[in-house]
PDB file of C-alpha atoms in Angstrom:
ATOM      1  CA  MET O   1      83.543  49.099  33.688  1.00  0.00           C
ATOM      2  CA  ARG O   2      79.915  50.222  33.423  1.00  0.00           C
ATOM      3  CA  LYS O   3      77.243  47.565  33.850  1.00  0.00           C
ATOM      4  CA  ALA O   4      75.795  48.104  30.353  1.00  0.00           C
ATOM      5  CA  GLN O   5      79.230  47.706  28.766  1.00  0.00           C
ATOM      6  CA  TYR O   6      79.894  44.609  30.868  1.00  0.00           C
ATOM      7  CA  ASN O   7      76.548  43.104  29.824  1.00  0.00           C
ATOM      8  CA  ASN O   8      77.289  43.781  26.152  1.00  0.00           C
ATOM      9  CA  ILE O   9      80.658  42.022  26.353  1.00  0.00           C
ATOM     10  CA  LEU O  10      79.098  39.125  28.269  1.00  0.00           C
ATOM     11  CA  ALA O  11      76.282  38.791  25.722  1.00  0.00           C
ATOM     12  CA  VAL O  12      78.721  38.673  22.808  1.00  0.00           C
ATOM     13  CA  LEU O  13      80.798  36.027  24.594  1.00  0.00           C
ATOM     14  CA  TRP O  14      77.710  33.880  25.184  1.00  0.00           C
ATOM     15  CA  VAL O  15      76.777  34.103  21.505  1.00  0.00           C
ATOM     16  CA  VAL O  16      80.372  33.268  20.518  1.00  0.00           C
ATOM     17  CA  ALA O  17      80.089  30.189  22.740  1.00  0.00           C
ATOM     18  CA  GLY O  18      76.761  29.350  21.098  1.00  0.00           C
ATOM     19  CA  MET O  19      78.250  29.624  17.611  1.00  0.00           C
ATOM     20  CA  SER O  20      81.162  27.428  18.704  1.00  0.00           C
ATOM     21  CA  CYS O  21      78.728  24.773  19.919  1.00  0.00           C
ATOM     22  CA  TYR O  22      76.803  25.164  16.666  1.00  0.00           C
ATOM     23  CA  ALA O  23      79.927  24.442  14.618  1.00  0.00           C
ATOM     24  CA  ILE O  24      80.711  21.417  16.783  1.00  0.00           C
ATOM     25  CA  VAL O  25      77.171  20.061  16.302  1.00  0.00           C
ATOM     26  CA  ASN O  26      77.566  20.384  12.531  1.00  0.00           C
ATOM     27  CA  GLY O  27      80.919  18.608  12.737  1.00  0.00           C
ATOM     28  CA  LEU O  28      79.479  15.751  14.797  1.00  0.00           C
ATOM     29  CA  LEU O  29      76.551  15.397  12.392  1.00  0.00           C
ATOM     30  CA  LYS O  30      78.993  15.334   9.484  1.00  0.00           C
ATOM     31  CA  GLN O  31      80.943  12.562  11.200  1.00  0.00           C
ATOM     32  CA  LEU O  32      77.819  10.551  12.067  1.00  0.00           C
ATOM     33  CA  GLY O  33      76.477  11.051   8.534  1.00  0.00           C
ATOM     34  CA  ARG O  34      79.551   9.298   7.156  1.00  0.00           C
ATOM     35  CA  GLN O  35      78.687   6.154   9.108  1.00  0.00           C
ATOM     36  CA  TYR O  36      74.892   6.093   9.333  1.00  0.00           C
ATOM     37  CA  ASP O  37      71.851   7.148   7.360  1.00  0.00           C
ATOM     38  CA  SER O  38      71.449  10.849   8.118  1.00  0.00           C
ATOM     39  CA  GLN O  39      67.668  10.901   8.365  1.00  0.00           C
ATOM     40  CA  ALA O  40      67.553   7.747  10.486  1.00  0.00           C
ATOM     41  CA  LEU O  41      69.931   9.171  13.078  1.00  0.00           C
ATOM     42  CA  MET O  42      68.040  12.463  13.406  1.00  0.00           C
ATOM     43  CA  TRP O  43      64.936  11.180  15.144  1.00  0.00           C
ATOM     44  CA  PRO O  44      66.799   9.453  18.032  1.00  0.00           C
ATOM     45  CA  LEU O  45      68.939  12.602  18.271  1.00  0.00           C
ATOM     46  CA  CYS O  46      65.809  14.735  18.685  1.00  0.00           C
ATOM     47  CA  LEU O  47      64.519  12.313  21.320  1.00  0.00           C
ATOM     48  CA  ALA O  48      67.843  12.609  23.157  1.00  0.00           C
ATOM     49  CA  VAL O  49      67.537  16.409  23.177  1.00  0.00           C
ATOM     50  CA  LEU O  50      63.973  16.119  24.520  1.00  0.00           C
ATOM     51  CA  ALA O  51      65.180  13.760  27.251  1.00  0.00           C
ATOM     52  CA  LEU O  52      67.865  16.250  28.315  1.00  0.00           C
ATOM     53  CA  ILE O  53      65.460  19.198  28.628  1.00  0.00           C
ATOM     54  CA  ALA O  54      62.544  17.127  30.013  1.00  0.00           C
ATOM     55  CA  PRO O  55      63.308  17.915  33.691  1.00  0.00           C
ATOM     56  CA  TRP O  56      62.711  21.626  33.017  1.00  0.00           C
ATOM     57  CA  ALA O  57      59.930  21.170  30.467  1.00  0.00           C
ATOM     58  CA  LEU O  58      57.772  18.767  32.469  1.00  0.00           C
ATOM     59  CA  ARG O  59      58.062  20.227  35.945  1.00  0.00           C
ATOM     60  CA  ARG O  60      54.973  21.818  37.493  1.00  0.00           C
ATOM     61  CA  ARG O  61      52.724  19.752  35.254  1.00  0.00           C
ATOM     62  CA  ALA O  62      54.469  20.920  32.075  1.00  0.00           C
ATOM     63  CA  ALA O  63      53.393  24.537  32.580  1.00  0.00           C
ATOM     64  CA  ALA O  64      56.509  25.796  30.787  1.00  0.00           C
ATOM     65  CA  ILE O  65      55.577  24.127  27.491  1.00  0.00           C
ATOM     66  CA  ARG O  66      51.837  24.727  27.338  1.00  0.00           C
ATOM     67  CA  THR O  67      50.883  26.346  24.074  1.00  0.00           C
ATOM     68  CA  ARG O  68      47.955  28.160  22.540  1.00  0.00           C
ATOM     69  CA  LYS O  69      49.311  27.897  19.012  1.00  0.00           C
ATOM     70  CA  PRO O  70      49.962  24.245  18.133  1.00  0.00           C
ATOM     71  CA  TRP O  71      49.651  25.025  14.414  1.00  0.00           C
ATOM     72  CA  LEU O  72      52.545  27.480  14.702  1.00  0.00           C
ATOM     73  CA  HIS O  73      54.741  24.843  16.321  1.00  0.00           C
ATOM     74  CA  ALA O  74      53.806  22.379  13.582  1.00  0.00           C
ATOM     75  CA  LEU O  75      54.869  24.869  10.886  1.00  0.00           C
ATOM     76  CA  ARG O  76      58.046  25.634  12.778  1.00  0.00           C
ATOM     77  CA  ALA O  77      58.850  21.928  13.048  1.00  0.00           C
ATOM     78  CA  LEU O  78      58.208  21.517   9.318  1.00  0.00           C
ATOM     79  CA  PHE O  79      60.582  24.346   8.384  1.00  0.00           C
ATOM     80  CA  ASN O  80      63.205  23.045  10.806  1.00  0.00           C
ATOM     81  CA  THR O  81      62.918  19.538   9.401  1.00  0.00           C
ATOM     82  CA  LEU O  82      63.316  20.769   5.820  1.00  0.00           C
ATOM     83  CA  SER O  83      66.278  22.897   6.844  1.00  0.00           C
ATOM     84  CA  ALA O  84      67.861  19.973   8.706  1.00  0.00           C
ATOM     85  CA  ILE O  85      67.441  17.662   5.701  1.00  0.00           C
ATOM     86  CA  GLY O  86      69.138  20.221   3.487  1.00  0.00           C
ATOM     87  CA  THR O  87      71.935  20.788   5.995  1.00  0.00           C
ATOM     88  CA  LEU O  88      72.597  17.060   6.304  1.00  0.00           C
ATOM     89  CA  TYR O  89      72.914  16.856   2.512  1.00  0.00           C
ATOM     90  CA  ALA O  90      75.174  19.912   2.321  1.00  0.00           C
ATOM     91  CA  LEU O  91      77.420  18.602   5.109  1.00  0.00           C
ATOM     92  CA  LYS O  92      78.328  15.650   2.892  1.00  0.00           C
ATOM     93  CA  HIS O  93      79.503  17.868   0.033  1.00  0.00           C
ATOM     94  CA  LEU O  94      80.786  21.117   1.569  1.00  0.00           C
ATOM     95  CA  THR O  95      83.262  22.102   4.272  1.00  0.00           C
ATOM     96  CA  LEU O  96      82.084  23.218   7.690  1.00  0.00           C
ATOM     97  CA  GLY O  97      83.384  26.707   6.908  1.00  0.00           C
ATOM     98  CA  GLU O  98      81.259  26.966   3.766  1.00  0.00           C
ATOM     99  CA  ILE O  99      78.198  25.640   5.574  1.00  0.00           C
ATOM    100  CA  THR O 100      78.655  28.295   8.269  1.00  0.00           C
ATOM    101  CA  VAL O 101      78.899  31.119   5.740  1.00  0.00           C
ATOM    102  CA  TYR O 102      75.736  30.075   3.944  1.00  0.00           C
ATOM    103  CA  GLN O 103      73.858  29.687   7.229  1.00  0.00           C
ATOM    104  CA  LEU O 104      74.893  33.201   8.250  1.00  0.00           C
ATOM    105  CA  THR O 105      73.037  34.621   5.232  1.00  0.00           C
ATOM    106  CA  THR O 106      69.754  34.196   7.151  1.00  0.00           C
ATOM    107  CA  PRO O 107      69.549  37.877   8.254  1.00  0.00           C
ATOM    108  CA  ILE O 108      70.176  38.964   4.654  1.00  0.00           C
ATOM    109  CA  TRP O 109      67.260  36.873   3.370  1.00  0.00           C
ATOM    110  CA  LEU O 110      65.114  38.064   6.269  1.00  0.00           C
ATOM    111  CA  ILE O 111      65.115  41.664   5.004  1.00  0.00           C
ATOM    112  CA  PRO O 112      63.128  41.134   1.742  1.00  0.00           C
ATOM    113  CA  LEU O 113      60.963  38.461   3.404  1.00  0.00           C
ATOM    114  CA  ALA O 114      60.063  40.826   6.252  1.00  0.00           C
ATOM    115  CA  MET O 115      59.176  43.463   3.678  1.00  0.00           C
ATOM    116  CA  LEU O 116      56.956  41.045   1.735  1.00  0.00           C
ATOM    117  CA  PHE O 117      55.194  39.280   4.592  1.00  0.00           C
ATOM    118  CA  LEU O 118      55.365  41.732   7.503  1.00  0.00           C
ATOM    119  CA  GLY O 119      55.197  45.026   5.650  1.00  0.00           C
ATOM    120  CA  GLU O 120      58.461  46.338   7.106  1.00  0.00           C
ATOM    121  CA  ALA O 121      60.005  49.396   5.478  1.00  0.00           C
ATOM    122  CA  VAL O 122      63.320  48.822   3.725  1.00  0.00           C
ATOM    123  CA  ARG O 123      65.588  51.850   3.541  1.00  0.00           C
ATOM    124  CA  PRO O 124      68.518  52.265   1.138  1.00  0.00           C
ATOM    125  CA  MET O 125      71.179  51.329   3.716  1.00  0.00           C
ATOM    126  CA  ARG O 126      69.467  48.020   4.337  1.00  0.00           C
ATOM    127  CA  TRP O 127      69.386  47.238   0.621  1.00  0.00           C
ATOM    128  CA  LEU O 128      73.068  48.190   0.464  1.00  0.00           C
ATOM    129  CA  GLY O 129      73.730  45.669   3.218  1.00  0.00           C
ATOM    130  CA  VAL O 130      71.848  43.010   1.251  1.00  0.00           C
ATOM    131  CA  LEU O 131      73.865  43.686  -1.900  1.00  0.00           C
ATOM    132  CA  VAL O 132      77.201  43.685  -0.065  1.00  0.00           C
ATOM    133  CA  GLY O 133      76.228  40.483   1.746  1.00  0.00           C
ATOM    134  CA  PHE O 134      75.329  38.694  -1.467  1.00  0.00           C
ATOM    135  CA  ALA O 135      78.603  39.843  -3.005  1.00  0.00           C
ATOM    136  CA  GLY O 136      80.359  38.056  -0.152  1.00  0.00           C
ATOM    137  CA  VAL O 137      78.302  34.918  -0.715  1.00  0.00           C
ATOM    138  CA  TRP O 138      79.225  34.954  -4.409  1.00  0.00           C
ATOM    139  CA  LEU O 139      82.929  35.228  -3.577  1.00  0.00           C
ATOM    140  CA  VAL O 140      82.653  32.172  -1.335  1.00  0.00           C
ATOM    141  CA  ALA O 141      80.482  30.152  -3.728  1.00  0.00           C
ATOM    142  CA  SER O 142      82.053  31.045  -7.081  1.00  0.00           C
ATOM    143  CA  PRO O 143      84.915  28.480  -6.931  1.00  0.00           C
ATOM    144  CA  ASP O 144      82.364  25.677  -6.513  1.00  0.00           C
ATOM    145  CA  VAL O 145      79.850  27.073  -8.992  1.00  0.00           C
ATOM    146  CA  SER O 146      82.514  27.845 -11.654  1.00  0.00           C
ATOM    147  CA  GLN O 147      83.310  24.131 -11.838  1.00  0.00           C
ATOM    148  CA  GLY O 148      79.685  23.337 -12.622  1.00  0.00           C
ATOM    149  CA  VAL O 149      76.415  23.594 -10.760  1.00  0.00           C
ATOM    150  CA  ASN O 150      77.068  22.503  -7.182  1.00  0.00           C
ATOM    151  CA  LEU O 151      73.682  21.478  -5.814  1.00  0.00           C
ATOM    152  CA  ALA O 152      74.974  21.519  -2.244  1.00  0.00           C
ATOM    153  CA  VAL O 153      75.614  25.285  -2.424  1.00  0.00           C
ATOM    154  CA  PHE O 154      72.037  25.986  -3.484  1.00  0.00           C
ATOM    155  CA  VAL O 155      70.689  23.555  -0.903  1.00  0.00           C
ATOM    156  CA  ALA O 156      72.658  25.316   1.853  1.00  0.00           C
ATOM    157  CA  LEU O 157      71.322  28.693   0.710  1.00  0.00           C
ATOM    158  CA  ALA O 158      67.805  27.245   0.549  1.00  0.00           C
ATOM    159  CA  CYS O 159      68.236  26.216   4.193  1.00  0.00           C
ATOM    160  CA  ALA O 160      69.087  29.812   5.081  1.00  0.00           C
ATOM    161  CA  ILE O 161      65.952  30.979   3.269  1.00  0.00           C
ATOM    162  CA  SER O 162      63.944  28.390   5.191  1.00  0.00           C
ATOM    163  CA  ASP O 163      65.389  29.728   8.446  1.00  0.00           C
ATOM    164  CA  ALA O 164      64.467  33.275   7.396  1.00  0.00           C
ATOM    165  CA  LEU O 165      60.904  32.157   6.673  1.00  0.00           C
ATOM    166  CA  LEU O 166      60.913  30.547  10.088  1.00  0.00           C
ATOM    167  CA  GLY O 167      61.921  33.936  11.490  1.00  0.00           C
ATOM    168  CA  VAL O 168      58.839  35.461   9.896  1.00  0.00           C
ATOM    169  CA  LEU O 169      56.732  32.784  11.593  1.00  0.00           C
ATOM    170  CA  LEU O 170      58.393  33.516  14.930  1.00  0.00           C
ATOM    171  CA  LYS O 171      57.099  37.064  14.742  1.00  0.00           C
ATOM    172  CA  GLN O 172      53.653  35.545  15.266  1.00  0.00           C
ATOM    173  CA  GLY O 173      54.689  33.377  18.210  1.00  0.00           C
ATOM    174  CA  GLN O 174      56.240  35.871  20.628  1.00  0.00           C
ATOM    175  CA  THR O 175      53.802  34.895  23.398  1.00  0.00           C
ATOM    176  CA  GLU O 176      55.262  31.385  23.521  1.00  0.00           C
ATOM    177  CA  THR O 177      58.042  30.643  26.006  1.00  0.00           C
ATOM    178  CA  PRO O 178      61.502  29.770  24.646  1.00  0.00           C
ATOM    179  CA  LEU O 179      61.279  26.346  26.259  1.00  0.00           C
ATOM    180  CA  ALA O 180      57.924  25.680  24.586  1.00  0.00           C
ATOM    181  CA  ILE O 181      59.369  26.661  21.207  1.00  0.00           C
ATOM    182  CA  VAL O 182      62.320  24.303  21.624  1.00  0.00           C
ATOM    183  CA  TRP O 183      60.268  21.437  23.074  1.00  0.00           C
ATOM    184  CA  TRP O 184      57.535  21.341  20.442  1.00  0.00           C
ATOM    185  CA  THR O 185      59.958  21.981  17.591  1.00  0.00           C
ATOM    186  CA  TYR O 186      62.074  18.992  18.577  1.00  0.00           C
ATOM    187  CA  ALA O 187      58.987  16.873  19.240  1.00  0.00           C
ATOM    188  CA  GLY O 188      57.769  17.692  15.734  1.00  0.00           C
ATOM    189  CA  LYS O 189      61.173  16.997  14.205  1.00  0.00           C
ATOM    190  CA  ALA O 190      61.426  13.672  16.014  1.00  0.00           C
ATOM    191  CA  THR O 191      58.030  12.689  14.610  1.00  0.00           C
ATOM    192  CA  MET O 192      58.794  13.802  11.050  1.00  0.00           C
ATOM    193  CA  PHE O 193      62.240  12.221  10.903  1.00  0.00           C
ATOM    194  CA  GLY O 194      60.841   9.085  12.538  1.00  0.00           C
ATOM    195  CA  LEU O 195      58.231   8.822   9.781  1.00  0.00           C
ATOM    196  CA  LEU O 196      60.898   9.338   7.100  1.00  0.00           C
ATOM    197  CA  ALA O 197      63.062   6.605   8.652  1.00  0.00           C
ATOM    198  CA  GLY O 198      60.179   4.252   9.406  1.00  0.00           C
ATOM    199  CA  PHE O 199      61.058   4.693  13.093  1.00  0.00           C
ATOM    200  CA  THR O 200      64.028   2.370  12.632  1.00  0.00           C
ATOM    201  CA  VAL O 201      67.113   3.076  14.719  1.00  0.00           C
ATOM    202  CA  PRO O 202      70.527   2.750  13.027  1.00  0.00           C
ATOM    203  CA  ASP O 203      72.715  -0.074  14.239  1.00  0.00           C
ATOM    204  CA  PHE O 204      74.898   2.199  16.350  1.00  0.00           C
ATOM    205  CA  THR O 205      78.201   0.999  17.728  1.00  0.00           C
ATOM    206  CA  MET O 206      79.158   2.096  21.232  1.00  0.00           C
ATOM    207  CA  THR O 207      81.121   4.948  19.650  1.00  0.00           C
ATOM    208  CA  GLY O 208      78.065   5.890  17.585  1.00  0.00           C
ATOM    209  CA  TRP O 209      75.851   6.053  20.688  1.00  0.00           C
ATOM    210  CA  ALA O 210      78.501   8.131  22.453  1.00  0.00           C
ATOM    211  CA  LEU O 211      78.696  10.580  19.514  1.00  0.00           C
ATOM    212  CA  LEU O 212      74.896  10.806  19.395  1.00  0.00           C
ATOM    213  CA  GLY O 213      74.725  11.602  23.104  1.00  0.00           C
ATOM    214  CA  LEU O 214      77.538  14.149  22.787  1.00  0.00           C
ATOM    215  CA  THR O 215      75.748  15.803  19.852  1.00  0.00           C
ATOM    216  CA  ALA O 216      72.557  16.096  21.907  1.00  0.00           C
ATOM    217  CA  MET O 217      74.407  17.600  24.885  1.00  0.00           C
ATOM    218  CA  VAL O 218      76.298  20.133  22.758  1.00  0.00           C
ATOM    219  CA  ASN O 219      73.003  21.000  21.038  1.00  0.00           C
ATOM    220  CA  VAL O 220      71.392  21.783  24.384  1.00  0.00           C
ATOM    221  CA  GLY O 221      74.472  23.780  25.375  1.00  0.00           C
ATOM    222  CA  CYS O 222      74.114  25.740  22.139  1.00  0.00           C
ATOM    223  CA  MET O 223      70.507  26.608  22.985  1.00  0.00           C
ATOM    224  CA  LEU O 224      71.414  27.756  26.501  1.00  0.00           C
ATOM    225  CA  CYS O 225      74.238  29.972  25.225  1.00  0.00           C
ATOM    226  CA  PHE O 226      71.969  31.727  22.740  1.00  0.00           C
ATOM    227  CA  VAL O 227      69.150  32.118  25.281  1.00  0.00           C
ATOM    228  CA  ILE O 228      71.456  33.656  27.889  1.00  0.00           C
ATOM    229  CA  GLY O 229      73.317  35.777  25.345  1.00  0.00           C
ATOM    230  CA  TYR O 230      70.247  37.348  23.804  1.00  0.00           C
ATOM    231  CA  ARG O 231      68.735  38.018  27.230  1.00  0.00           C
ATOM    232  CA  THR O 232      71.870  39.668  28.608  1.00  0.00           C
ATOM    233  CA  ALA O 233      71.936  42.653  26.237  1.00  0.00           C
ATOM    234  CA  ASP O 234      70.243  44.109  23.169  1.00  0.00           C
ATOM    235  CA  ALA O 235      70.002  41.518  20.427  1.00  0.00           C
ATOM    236  CA  THR O 236      71.754  43.844  17.972  1.00  0.00           C
ATOM    237  CA  ILE O 237      74.844  43.804  20.191  1.00  0.00           C
ATOM    238  CA  ALA O 238      74.665  40.088  20.961  1.00  0.00           C
ATOM    239  CA  GLU O 239      74.201  39.254  17.279  1.00  0.00           C
ATOM    240  CA  THR O 240      77.703  40.511  16.469  1.00  0.00           C
ATOM    241  CA  GLY O 241      79.013  37.474  18.339  1.00  0.00           C
ATOM    242  CA  SER O 242      77.559  35.254  15.621  1.00  0.00           C
ATOM    243  CA  PHE O 243      80.360  36.325  13.283  1.00  0.00           C
ATOM    244  CA  ALA O 244      82.641  34.114  15.356  1.00  0.00           C
ATOM    245  CA  GLY O 245      81.102  31.339  13.258  1.00  0.00           C
ATOM    246  CA  LEU O 246      83.237  32.541  10.353  1.00  0.00           C
ATOM    247  CA  LEU O 247      86.267  31.454  12.377  1.00  0.00           C
ATOM    248  CA  VAL O 248      85.024  28.551  14.498  1.00  0.00           C
ATOM    249  CA  GLY O 249      83.321  26.851  11.523  1.00  0.00           C
ATOM    250  CA  PRO O 250      86.524  26.597   9.454  1.00  0.00           C
ATOM    251  CA  MET O 251      88.528  25.800  12.609  1.00  0.00           C
ATOM    252  CA  ALA O 252      86.210  22.904  13.479  1.00  0.00           C
ATOM    253  CA  GLY O 253      86.459  21.664   9.884  1.00  0.00           C
ATOM    254  CA  TRP O 254      90.259  21.785   9.999  1.00  0.00           C
ATOM    255  CA  LEU O 255      90.531  20.081  13.400  1.00  0.00           C
ATOM    256  CA  MET O 256      87.945  17.367  12.734  1.00  0.00           C
ATOM    257  CA  PHE O 257      88.365  16.689   9.006  1.00  0.00           C
ATOM    258  CA  GLY O 258      91.535  18.448   7.853  1.00  0.00           C
ATOM    259  CA  GLU O 259      89.512  20.886   5.701  1.00  0.00           C
ATOM    260  CA  THR O 260      91.379  23.923   4.381  1.00  0.00           C
ATOM    261  CA  LEU O 261      90.010  27.046   2.707  1.00  0.00           C
ATOM    262  CA  GLY O 262      91.595  29.519   0.294  1.00  0.00           C
ATOM    263  CA  PRO O 263      91.933  33.321   0.462  1.00  0.00           C
ATOM    264  CA  GLN O 264      88.780  33.838  -1.617  1.00  0.00           C
ATOM    265  CA  PHE O 265      86.725  32.187   1.120  1.00  0.00           C
ATOM    266  CA  TRP O 266      88.107  34.542   3.759  1.00  0.00           C
ATOM    267  CA  LEU O 267      87.597  37.594   1.546  1.00  0.00           C
ATOM    268  CA  GLY O 268      84.003  36.550   0.854  1.00  0.00           C
ATOM    269  CA  SER O 269      83.376  35.913   4.559  1.00  0.00           C
ATOM    270  CA  ALA O 270      84.636  39.392   5.426  1.00  0.00           C
ATOM    271  CA  VAL O 271      82.425  40.990   2.764  1.00  0.00           C
ATOM    272  CA  LEU O 272      79.384  39.010   3.982  1.00  0.00           C
ATOM    273  CA  ALA O 273      80.042  40.103   7.567  1.00  0.00           C
ATOM    274  CA  ALA O 274      80.310  43.725   6.422  1.00  0.00           C
ATOM    275  CA  GLY O 275      76.998  43.473   4.565  1.00  0.00           C
ATOM    276  CA  ILE O 276      75.180  42.049   7.589  1.00  0.00           C
ATOM    277  CA  LEU O 277      76.640  44.723   9.871  1.00  0.00           C
ATOM    278  CA  ILE O 278      75.567  47.491   7.478  1.00  0.00           C
ATOM    279  CA  ALA O 279      72.016  46.167   7.525  1.00  0.00           C
ATOM    280  CA  LEU O 280      71.967  45.290  11.229  1.00  0.00           C
ATOM    281  CA  PHE O 281      73.003  48.731  12.470  1.00  0.00           C
ATOM    282  CA  GLU O 282      71.120  50.827   9.920  1.00  0.00           C
ATOM    283  CA  PRO O 283      70.214  54.062  11.771  1.00  0.00           C
ATOM    284  CA  ASN O 284      66.818  54.933  13.239  1.00  0.00           C
ATOM    285  CA  LEU O 285      65.463  51.378  13.196  1.00  0.00           C
ATOM    286  CA  LYS O 286      66.658  50.152  16.580  1.00  0.00           C
ATOM    287  CA  TRP O 287      63.385  48.497  17.539  1.00  0.00           C
ATOM    288  CA  THR O 288      63.264  46.648  14.218  1.00  0.00           C
ATOM    289  CA  TRP O 289      66.773  45.313  14.622  1.00  0.00           C
ATOM    290  CA  ARG O 290      66.218  44.274  18.204  1.00  0.00           C
ATOM    291  CA  TRP O 291      63.320  42.173  16.978  1.00  0.00           C
ATOM    292  CA  ARG O 292      65.315  40.819  14.050  1.00  0.00           C
ATOM    293  CA  GLY O 293      68.209  39.771  16.275  1.00  0.00           C
ATOM    294  CA  ALA O 294      65.819  37.933  18.560  1.00  0.00           C
ATOM    295  CA  VAL O 295      64.266  36.184  15.575  1.00  0.00           C
ATOM    296  CA  ILE O 296      67.677  35.044  14.361  1.00  0.00           C
ATOM    297  CA  ALA O 297      68.484  33.736  17.829  1.00  0.00           C
ATOM    298  CA  TRP O 298      65.294  31.697  18.157  1.00  0.00           C
ATOM    299  CA  THR O 299      65.709  30.399  14.630  1.00  0.00           C
ATOM    300  CA  ARG O 300      69.067  28.932  15.605  1.00  0.00           C
ATOM    301  CA  ILE O 301      68.157  27.467  18.970  1.00  0.00           C
ATOM    302  CA  SER O 302      65.006  25.762  17.696  1.00  0.00           C
ATOM    303  CA  ARG O 303      66.902  23.634  15.148  1.00  0.00           C
TER     304      ARG O 303
END
């Protein structure tokens, strides 16, 4: 097997592992949110993540996390906090499979936002991908929406838009190290969630503390998987591994909460995946899609 082909397979597997960790984190947050105030548990969770990555962040006098753009990290933390608040709300009202589908719409939203704010050209095939992707989203969402306005669906989609806007911001922060992005994002989130919760810590049981620690560790594992995956091969190749979320999200929901999904969900998921692939591999824009894949990756790991 040629080295390039081996690297591509390895990159996809790392991203699949990252998406699996991502689904588990959502499941653990859903479980914790049933027992404790969601916003109150987020700031100790962020502190736990910071504690886990501190040995790498603070070595050599914290050289790895020095930044020249503190304002960019503050904006990134704000977008991440808003997205996290929305996700915590949606987790209470939607299945893990539905949450995963709506979160995977980020690259679809990124196309018009990149055109508006970064001046990127949008060719017909990319617009076709957007339309096909939104058709998939409608197939997934229509059962909920047909029964009346489901606020959680729109909140979940708003989170994806927030992540896409974050991707636009990341275009301006490419000189920052990945570790600096993660460190300052979580430091900002810990501060913001702490302010929202009055810096009060929920009255965790031993099981609650264990789940919080496990969530932090899986979160760090998620970051590492995405970092390694997107460094192993071209981001356009690695990004295809993210579609594993369409399987691992529903699987995590079924295993953890007994959630089941109908055929319309799976049809919509397949259509959404097709739309993203059409846009992602649109010919003659390889450099654009390499950048976009990297943006999507850093959007996920900095949550």
